PDB file of C-alpha atoms in Angstrom:
ATOM      1  CA  GLY A   1     -26.081 -14.379  39.382  1.00 63.00           C
ATOM      2  CA  GLU A   2     -27.246 -11.219  41.096  1.00 86.00           C
ATOM      3  CA  GLU A   3     -29.773 -10.313  38.437  1.00 91.00           C
ATOM      4  CA  VAL A   4     -32.366 -12.147  36.412  1.00 95.00           C
ATOM      5  CA  ALA A   5     -30.949 -12.636  32.931  1.00 96.00           C
ATOM      6  CA  GLN A   6     -33.080 -13.086  29.843  1.00 97.00           C
ATOM      7  CA  THR A   7     -32.019 -14.004  26.338  1.00 97.00           C
ATOM      8  CA  PRO A   8     -32.353 -13.054  23.613  1.00 97.00           C
ATOM      9  CA  LYS A   9     -33.128  -9.379  23.998  1.00 95.00           C
ATOM     10  CA  HIS A  10     -35.066  -9.316  20.748  1.00 96.00           C
ATOM     11  CA  LEU A  11     -36.541 -12.140  18.691  1.00 97.00           C
ATOM     12  CA  VAL A  12     -38.247 -11.886  15.322  1.00 97.00           C
ATOM     13  CA  ARG A  13     -40.250 -14.776  13.932  1.00 97.00           C
ATOM     14  CA  GLY A  14     -42.480 -15.322  10.946  1.00 97.00           C
ATOM     15  CA  GLU A  15     -46.000 -16.422  11.718  1.00 97.00           C
ATOM     16  CA  GLY A  16     -46.044 -20.170  12.273  1.00 96.00           C
ATOM     17  CA  GLN A  17     -42.414 -20.395  13.349  1.00 97.00           C
ATOM     18  CA  LYS A  18     -41.226 -21.514  16.761  1.00 97.00           C
ATOM     19  CA  ALA A  19     -39.863 -19.107  19.372  1.00 98.00           C
ATOM     20  CA  LYS A  20     -37.813 -20.047  22.409  1.00 98.00           C
ATOM     21  CA  LEU A  21     -36.971 -17.658  25.227  1.00 98.00           C
ATOM     22  CA  TYR A  22     -34.572 -18.218  28.100  1.00 98.00           C
ATOM     23  CA  CYS A  23     -34.371 -17.016  31.684  1.00 98.00           C
ATOM     24  CA  ALA A  24     -31.669 -17.459  34.305  1.00 97.00           C
ATOM     25  CA  PRO A  25     -33.126 -16.637  37.752  1.00 96.00           C
ATOM     26  CA  ILE A  26     -31.125 -15.130  40.580  1.00 94.00           C
ATOM     27  CA  LYS A  27     -28.977 -17.765  42.238  1.00 92.00           C
ATOM     28  CA  GLY A  28     -30.712 -19.177  45.268  1.00 90.00           C
ATOM     29  CA  HIS A  29     -34.208 -18.155  44.186  1.00 92.00           C
ATOM     30  CA  SER A  30     -36.641 -21.055  44.190  1.00 90.00           C
ATOM     31  CA  TYR A  31     -39.481 -19.514  42.210  1.00 91.00           C
ATOM     32  CA  VAL A  32     -39.603 -18.409  38.609  1.00 93.00           C
ATOM     33  CA  PHE A  33     -42.463 -16.573  36.927  1.00 93.00           C
ATOM     34  CA  TRP A  34     -43.205 -15.757  33.292  1.00 95.00           C
ATOM     35  CA  TYR A  35     -45.344 -12.781  32.255  1.00 94.00           C
ATOM     36  CA  GLN A  36     -46.463 -11.430  28.905  1.00 94.00           C
ATOM     37  CA  GLN A  37     -46.788  -7.674  28.400  1.00 92.00           C
ATOM     38  CA  VAL A  38     -48.516  -6.487  25.244  1.00 88.00           C
ATOM     39  CA  LEU A  39     -48.088  -2.850  24.156  1.00 80.00           C
ATOM     40  CA  LYS A  40     -46.797  -1.695  27.571  1.00 71.00           C
ATOM     41  CA  ASN A  41     -50.075  -2.657  29.160  1.00 77.00           C
ATOM     42  CA  GLU A  42     -50.792  -5.027  31.978  1.00 77.00           C
ATOM     43  CA  PHE A  43     -48.588  -7.962  32.794  1.00 84.00           C
ATOM     44  CA  LYS A  44     -50.378 -11.189  32.036  1.00 89.00           C
ATOM     45  CA  PHE A  45     -49.280 -14.042  34.284  1.00 89.00           C
ATOM     46  CA  LEU A  46     -48.376 -17.144  32.274  1.00 93.00           C
ATOM     47  CA  ILE A  47     -46.758 -19.727  34.526  1.00 92.00           C
ATOM     48  CA  SER A  48     -44.718 -20.136  37.697  1.00 90.00           C
ATOM     49  CA  PHE A  49     -42.234 -22.763  38.839  1.00 92.00           C
ATOM     50  CA  GLN A  50     -41.020 -23.910  42.205  1.00 90.00           C
ATOM     51  CA  ASN A  51     -37.576 -25.158  41.296  1.00 92.00           C
ATOM     52  CA  GLU A  52     -38.201 -27.514  38.361  1.00 93.00           C
ATOM     53  CA  ASN A  53     -41.842 -28.137  39.177  1.00 92.00           C
ATOM     54  CA  VAL A  54     -44.730 -26.242  37.662  1.00 90.00           C
ATOM     55  CA  PHE A  55     -46.373 -24.297  40.478  1.00 86.00           C
ATOM     56  CA  ASP A  56     -49.199 -22.524  38.701  1.00 85.00           C
ATOM     57  CA  GLU A  57     -49.900 -22.718  34.969  1.00 87.00           C
ATOM     58  CA  THR A  58     -53.378 -21.258  34.893  1.00 85.00           C
ATOM     59  CA  GLY A  59     -52.266 -18.413  32.616  1.00 86.00           C
ATOM     60  CA  MET A  60     -50.696 -20.558  29.904  1.00 88.00           C
ATOM     61  CA  PRO A  61     -52.360 -20.990  26.488  1.00 88.00           C
ATOM     62  CA  LYS A  62     -51.450 -24.653  26.565  1.00 84.00           C
ATOM     63  CA  GLU A  63     -52.022 -25.521  22.953  1.00 90.00           C
ATOM     64  CA  ARG A  64     -48.958 -23.590  21.776  1.00 95.00           C
ATOM     65  CA  PHE A  65     -47.051 -22.486  24.875  1.00 96.00           C
ATOM     66  CA  SER A  66     -44.809 -24.658  26.992  1.00 96.00           C
ATOM     67  CA  ALA A  67     -42.209 -23.945  29.643  1.00 97.00           C
ATOM     68  CA  LYS A  68     -39.525 -25.785  31.568  1.00 96.00           C
ATOM     69  CA  CYS A  69     -37.135 -25.146  34.425  1.00 96.00           C
ATOM     70  CA  LEU A  70     -34.601 -27.981  34.493  1.00 93.00           C
ATOM     71  CA  PRO A  71     -31.793 -28.307  37.051  1.00 89.00           C
ATOM     72  CA  ASN A  72     -28.545 -26.585  36.082  1.00 88.00           C
ATOM     73  CA  SER A  73     -30.114 -25.032  32.967  1.00 93.00           C
ATOM     74  CA  PRO A  74     -31.806 -21.727  32.217  1.00 96.00           C
ATOM     75  CA  CYS A  75     -35.584 -21.839  32.330  1.00 97.00           C
ATOM     76  CA  SER A  76     -37.264 -21.683  28.931  1.00 98.00           C
ATOM     77  CA  LEU A  77     -40.548 -20.578  27.436  1.00 98.00           C
ATOM     78  CA  GLU A  78     -41.376 -22.001  24.035  1.00 97.00           C
ATOM     79  CA  ILE A  79     -44.087 -20.939  21.639  1.00 97.00           C
ATOM     80  CA  GLN A  80     -44.901 -23.339  18.830  1.00 93.00           C
ATOM     81  CA  ALA A  81     -46.453 -21.969  15.651  1.00 93.00           C
ATOM     82  CA  THR A  82     -46.332 -18.321  16.673  1.00 96.00           C
ATOM     83  CA  LYS A  83     -49.226 -16.005  15.852  1.00 96.00           C
ATOM     84  CA  LEU A  84     -49.269 -12.250  15.312  1.00 96.00           C
ATOM     85  CA  GLU A  85     -50.947 -11.734  18.694  1.00 94.00           C
ATOM     86  CA  ASP A  86     -47.984 -13.384  20.440  1.00 95.00           C
ATOM     87  CA  SER A  87     -45.979 -10.215  19.715  1.00 96.00           C
ATOM     88  CA  ALA A  88     -45.169  -8.866  23.164  1.00 95.00           C
ATOM     89  CA  VAL A  89     -42.405  -8.456  25.698  1.00 95.00           C
ATOM     90  CA  TYR A  90     -41.995 -11.563  27.809  1.00 96.00           C
ATOM     91  CA  PHE A  91     -40.684 -10.975  31.298  1.00 95.00           C
ATOM     92  CA  CYS A  92     -39.234 -13.508  33.657  1.00 95.00           C
ATOM     93  CA  ALA A  93     -39.060 -12.898  37.401  1.00 93.00           C
ATOM     94  CA  SER A  94     -37.662 -14.855  40.304  1.00 93.00           C
ATOM     95  CA  SER A  95     -38.196 -14.785  44.034  1.00 90.00           C
ATOM     96  CA  LEU A  96     -36.817 -16.482  47.124  1.00 88.00           C
ATOM     97  CA  GLY A  97     -40.265 -17.655  48.154  1.00 79.00           C
ATOM     98  CA  GLN A  98     -43.676 -17.367  46.583  1.00 65.00           C
ATOM     99  CA  GLY A  99     -46.544 -14.954  46.955  1.00 58.00           C
ATOM    100  CA  ALA A 100     -47.333 -13.259  50.174  1.00 52.00           C
ATOM    101  CA  TYR A 101     -44.070 -11.920  51.500  1.00 56.00           C
ATOM    102  CA  ASN A 102     -41.571 -12.338  48.734  1.00 74.00           C
ATOM    103  CA  GLU A 103     -40.614  -9.652  46.279  1.00 83.00           C
ATOM    104  CA  GLN A 104     -40.229 -10.656  42.654  1.00 88.00           C
ATOM    105  CA  PHE A 105     -37.129  -9.528  40.798  1.00 90.00           C
ATOM    106  CA  PHE A 106     -37.677  -8.966  37.103  1.00 92.00           C
ATOM    107  CA  GLY A 107     -35.404  -9.500  34.137  1.00 94.00           C
ATOM    108  CA  PRO A 108     -35.099  -6.982  31.297  1.00 93.00           C
ATOM    109  CA  GLY A 109     -37.473  -8.931  29.079  1.00 95.00           C
ATOM    110  CA  THR A 110     -37.387 -10.470  25.613  1.00 97.00           C
ATOM    111  CA  ARG A 111     -39.222  -8.563  22.899  1.00 96.00           C
ATOM    112  CA  LEU A 112     -40.866 -11.024  20.514  1.00 97.00           C
ATOM    113  CA  THR A 113     -42.061  -9.699  17.177  1.00 97.00           C
ATOM    114  CA  VAL A 114     -44.123 -12.012  14.995  1.00 97.00           C
ATOM    115  CA  LEU A 115     -44.380 -10.888  11.382  1.00 96.00           C
TER     116      LEU A 115
ATOM    117  CA  SER B   1     -62.287  -8.015  35.232  1.00 30.00           C
ATOM    118  CA  GLN B   2     -58.582  -7.969  36.049  1.00 36.00           C
ATOM    119  CA  GLN B   3     -57.487  -7.832  39.675  1.00 50.00           C
ATOM    120  CA  GLY B   4     -55.550  -4.689  40.557  1.00 61.00           C
ATOM    121  CA  GLU B   5     -56.958  -1.948  38.355  1.00 72.00           C
ATOM    122  CA  GLU B   6     -55.229   1.400  38.525  1.00 76.00           C
ATOM    123  CA  ASP B   7     -56.527   4.855  37.918  1.00 79.00           C
ATOM    124  CA  PRO B   8     -55.857   7.241  36.412  1.00 84.00           C
ATOM    125  CA  GLN B   9     -54.508   5.534  33.318  1.00 87.00           C
ATOM    126  CA  ALA B  10     -52.198   8.491  32.722  1.00 91.00           C
ATOM    127  CA  LEU B  11     -51.092  11.424  34.840  1.00 93.00           C
ATOM    128  CA  SER B  12     -49.032  14.468  33.879  1.00 95.00           C
ATOM    129  CA  ILE B  13     -47.699  16.806  36.574  1.00 96.00           C
ATOM    130  CA  GLN B  14     -45.014  19.420  37.133  1.00 97.00           C
ATOM    131  CA  GLU B  15     -41.815  18.627  38.968  1.00 97.00           C
ATOM    132  CA  GLY B  16     -42.278  19.259  42.674  1.00 97.00           C
ATOM    133  CA  GLU B  17     -45.968  18.397  42.703  1.00 97.00           C
ATOM    134  CA  ASN B  18     -47.386  15.295  44.353  1.00 97.00           C
ATOM    135  CA  ALA B  19     -48.709  12.374  42.304  1.00 96.00           C
ATOM    136  CA  THR B  20     -51.460  10.087  43.529  1.00 95.00           C
ATOM    137  CA  MET B  21     -52.358   6.809  41.865  1.00 94.00           C
ATOM    138  CA  ASN B  22     -55.133   4.488  42.921  1.00 94.00           C
ATOM    139  CA  CYS B  23     -55.654   0.772  42.649  1.00 92.00           C
ATOM    140  CA  SER B  24     -58.778  -1.304  43.188  1.00 91.00           C
ATOM    141  CA  TYR B  25     -59.073  -5.041  43.440  1.00 89.00           C
ATOM    142  CA  LYS B  26     -61.840  -7.577  43.749  1.00 85.00           C
ATOM    143  CA  THR B  27     -60.864 -10.554  45.871  1.00 83.00           C
ATOM    144  CA  SER B  28     -59.367 -10.817  49.341  1.00 83.00           C
ATOM    145  CA  ILE B  29     -55.617 -10.399  49.448  1.00 84.00           C
ATOM    146  CA  ASN B  30     -52.636 -11.177  51.643  1.00 82.00           C
ATOM    147  CA  ASN B  31     -50.678  -8.205  50.467  1.00 86.00           C
ATOM    148  CA  LEU B  32     -50.546  -5.550  47.797  1.00 90.00           C
ATOM    149  CA  GLN B  33     -47.402  -4.428  46.060  1.00 91.00           C
ATOM    150  CA  TRP B  34     -46.491  -1.441  43.915  1.00 93.00           C
ATOM    151  CA  TYR B  35     -43.967  -1.702  41.105  1.00 93.00           C
ATOM    152  CA  ARG B  36     -42.451   0.802  38.705  1.00 95.00           C
ATOM    153  CA  GLN B  37     -41.534   0.219  35.085  1.00 93.00           C
ATOM    154  CA  ASN B  38     -39.251   2.580  33.246  1.00 91.00           C
ATOM    155  CA  SER B  39     -39.723   2.610  29.497  1.00 83.00           C
ATOM    156  CA  GLY B  40     -38.697  -0.653  27.903  1.00 74.00           C
ATOM    157  CA  ARG B  41     -37.461  -2.235  31.108  1.00 81.00           C
ATOM    158  CA  GLY B  42     -38.665  -4.768  33.673  1.00 83.00           C
ATOM    159  CA  LEU B  43     -40.527  -3.993  36.850  1.00 89.00           C
ATOM    160  CA  VAL B  44     -38.810  -2.662  39.944  1.00 91.00           C
ATOM    161  CA  HIS B  45     -40.397  -3.403  43.292  1.00 91.00           C
ATOM    162  CA  LEU B  46     -41.253  -0.256  45.263  1.00 94.00           C
ATOM    163  CA  ILE B  47     -43.189  -1.234  48.344  1.00 93.00           C
ATOM    164  CA  LEU B  48     -45.303  -4.019  49.820  1.00 90.00           C
ATOM    165  CA  ILE B  49     -48.171  -3.455  52.225  1.00 92.00           C
ATOM    166  CA  ARG B  50     -49.715  -6.360  54.091  1.00 89.00           C
ATOM    167  CA  SER B  51     -53.441  -6.809  54.480  1.00 89.00           C
ATOM    168  CA  ASN B  52     -53.285  -5.935  58.199  1.00 92.00           C
ATOM    169  CA  GLU B  53     -51.460  -2.655  57.527  1.00 94.00           C
ATOM    170  CA  ARG B  54     -53.184   0.621  56.678  1.00 96.00           C
ATOM    171  CA  GLU B  55     -50.296   2.844  55.691  1.00 97.00           C
ATOM    172  CA  LYS B  56     -46.656   2.476  54.836  1.00 96.00           C
ATOM    173  CA  HIS B  57     -43.885   4.923  53.955  1.00 96.00           C
ATOM    174  CA  SER B  58     -40.663   4.548  52.038  1.00 94.00           C
ATOM    175  CA  GLY B  59     -38.751   7.733  51.282  1.00 96.00           C
ATOM    176  CA  ARG B  60     -41.021   9.912  49.131  1.00 97.00           C
ATOM    177  CA  LEU B  61     -43.530   7.103  48.723  1.00 97.00           C
ATOM    178  CA  ARG B  62     -46.620   6.666  50.833  1.00 98.00           C
ATOM    179  CA  VAL B  63     -48.976   3.740  50.327  1.00 97.00           C
ATOM    180  CA  THR B  64     -52.368   3.298  51.920  1.00 97.00           C
ATOM    181  CA  LEU B  65     -54.557   0.234  51.956  1.00 96.00           C
ATOM    182  CA  ASP B  66     -58.271   0.088  52.677  1.00 96.00           C
ATOM    183  CA  THR B  67     -59.350  -3.542  52.695  1.00 93.00           C
ATOM    184  CA  SER B  68     -62.992  -2.630  53.330  1.00 94.00           C
ATOM    185  CA  LYS B  69     -63.042  -0.727  50.032  1.00 94.00           C
ATOM    186  CA  LYS B  70     -60.570  -3.088  48.352  1.00 93.00           C
ATOM    187  CA  SER B  71     -58.420  -0.176  47.304  1.00 94.00           C
ATOM    188  CA  SER B  72     -54.925   1.205  47.670  1.00 95.00           C
ATOM    189  CA  SER B  73     -53.230   4.454  46.796  1.00 96.00           C
ATOM    190  CA  LEU B  74     -49.638   5.341  46.015  1.00 97.00           C
ATOM    191  CA  LEU B  75     -48.550   8.899  46.719  1.00 97.00           C
ATOM    192  CA  ILE B  76     -45.246  10.220  45.400  1.00 97.00           C
ATOM    193  CA  THR B  77     -44.349  13.485  47.074  1.00 97.00           C
ATOM    194  CA  ALA B  78     -42.171  16.235  45.598  1.00 97.00           C
ATOM    195  CA  SER B  79     -42.032  14.460  42.244  1.00 97.00           C
ATOM    196  CA  ARG B  80     -38.963  14.577  40.040  1.00 97.00           C
ATOM    197  CA  ALA B  81     -38.508  14.143  36.305  1.00 96.00           C
ATOM    198  CA  ALA B  82     -36.845  10.803  37.092  1.00 95.00           C
ATOM    199  CA  ASP B  83     -40.154   9.547  38.541  1.00 97.00           C
ATOM    200  CA  THR B  84     -41.541   9.444  35.000  1.00 96.00           C
ATOM    201  CA  ALA B  85     -42.529   5.807  34.542  1.00 96.00           C
ATOM    202  CA  SER B  86     -45.482   3.443  34.626  1.00 94.00           C
ATOM    203  CA  TYR B  87     -46.666   2.309  38.040  1.00 94.00           C
ATOM    204  CA  PHE B  88     -48.414  -0.999  38.617  1.00 92.00           C
ATOM    205  CA  CYS B  89     -50.143  -2.450  41.612  1.00 92.00           C
ATOM    206  CA  ALA B  90     -50.107  -6.195  42.103  1.00 90.00           C
ATOM    207  CA  THR B  91     -52.063  -8.506  44.343  1.00 87.00           C
ATOM    208  CA  ASP B  92     -51.530 -12.117  45.273  1.00 78.00           C
ATOM    209  CA  GLN B  93     -54.413 -14.359  44.365  1.00 71.00           C
ATOM    210  CA  ARG B  94     -54.729 -17.507  46.372  1.00 67.00           C
ATOM    211  CA  ASN B  95     -54.792 -20.748  44.406  1.00 63.00           C
ATOM    212  CA  THR B  96     -54.704 -24.350  45.497  1.00 63.00           C
ATOM    213  CA  GLY B  97     -51.186 -24.895  46.748  1.00 58.00           C
ATOM    214  CA  GLY B  98     -50.077 -21.278  46.686  1.00 58.00           C
ATOM    215  CA  PHE B  99     -50.425 -17.860  45.124  1.00 63.00           C
ATOM    216  CA  LYS B 100     -50.048 -16.117  41.826  1.00 73.00           C
ATOM    217  CA  THR B 101     -49.464 -12.412  41.388  1.00 80.00           C
ATOM    218  CA  ILE B 102     -51.925 -10.410  39.330  1.00 84.00           C
ATOM    219  CA  PHE B 103     -50.898  -7.048  37.909  1.00 86.00           C
ATOM    220  CA  GLY B 104     -53.166  -4.228  36.833  1.00 83.00           C
ATOM    221  CA  ALA B 105     -52.916  -2.184  33.646  1.00 84.00           C
ATOM    222  CA  GLY B 106     -50.793   0.514  35.262  1.00 90.00           C
ATOM    223  CA  THR B 107     -50.745   4.288  35.542  1.00 93.00           C
ATOM    224  CA  ARG B 108     -48.389   6.176  33.250  1.00 93.00           C
ATOM    225  CA  LEU B 109     -46.866   9.101  35.134  1.00 96.00           C
ATOM    226  CA  PHE B 110     -45.141  11.923  33.295  1.00 96.00           C
ATOM    227  CA  VAL B 111     -43.306  14.503  35.386  1.00 97.00           C
ATOM    228  CA  LYS B 112     -42.421  17.678  33.513  1.00 95.00           C
ATOM    229  CA  ALA B 113     -39.208  19.455  34.451  1.00 91.00           C
TER     230      ALA B 113
END
């Protein structure tokens, strides 16, 4: 598609439950990025993919967070055993290339609320 | 601390005035980008300035980059109420095999009509 699509728009989970978020990048874009934004503050980088391969996962809290980008499927970000501090808006972005000279296009975000 | 730190944290001006936001960073960069976020929405790319550039213009936006001071500024001239948003600078941090983009905490701009 022409825009990055994210589903669901809102997600509410009880503490300890699993949360799964989806992202469909712009068609033809090779790179996908996930960011976490807490309370409208800075965007924390979580993970990036080059096609279906993890490109950089240095921002991921690996014990509970996992992500995939499989061929012909939306990318996903999964949080096992959610905690209150996971409440945030999770943004996905895609770009043609990576880093230096390639603009990232952002989706509208998924607001996760952990109660 | 976090790469790409903006100041001020918040700025309130009258319509028609100019708004200046600053960004500082710590490591060497290939480029610096400015993004805007309207309330509750994703980021929109505004402008990219490369490390070998000193100034760049796009419409009412003017960006400067001083690599010796590791700082950048975003100037919005003749501001409008519609410019009300949060503005973030972002830098690309080199990692083995590529880059990742680091965003700062943002400047919240409020333009009063």
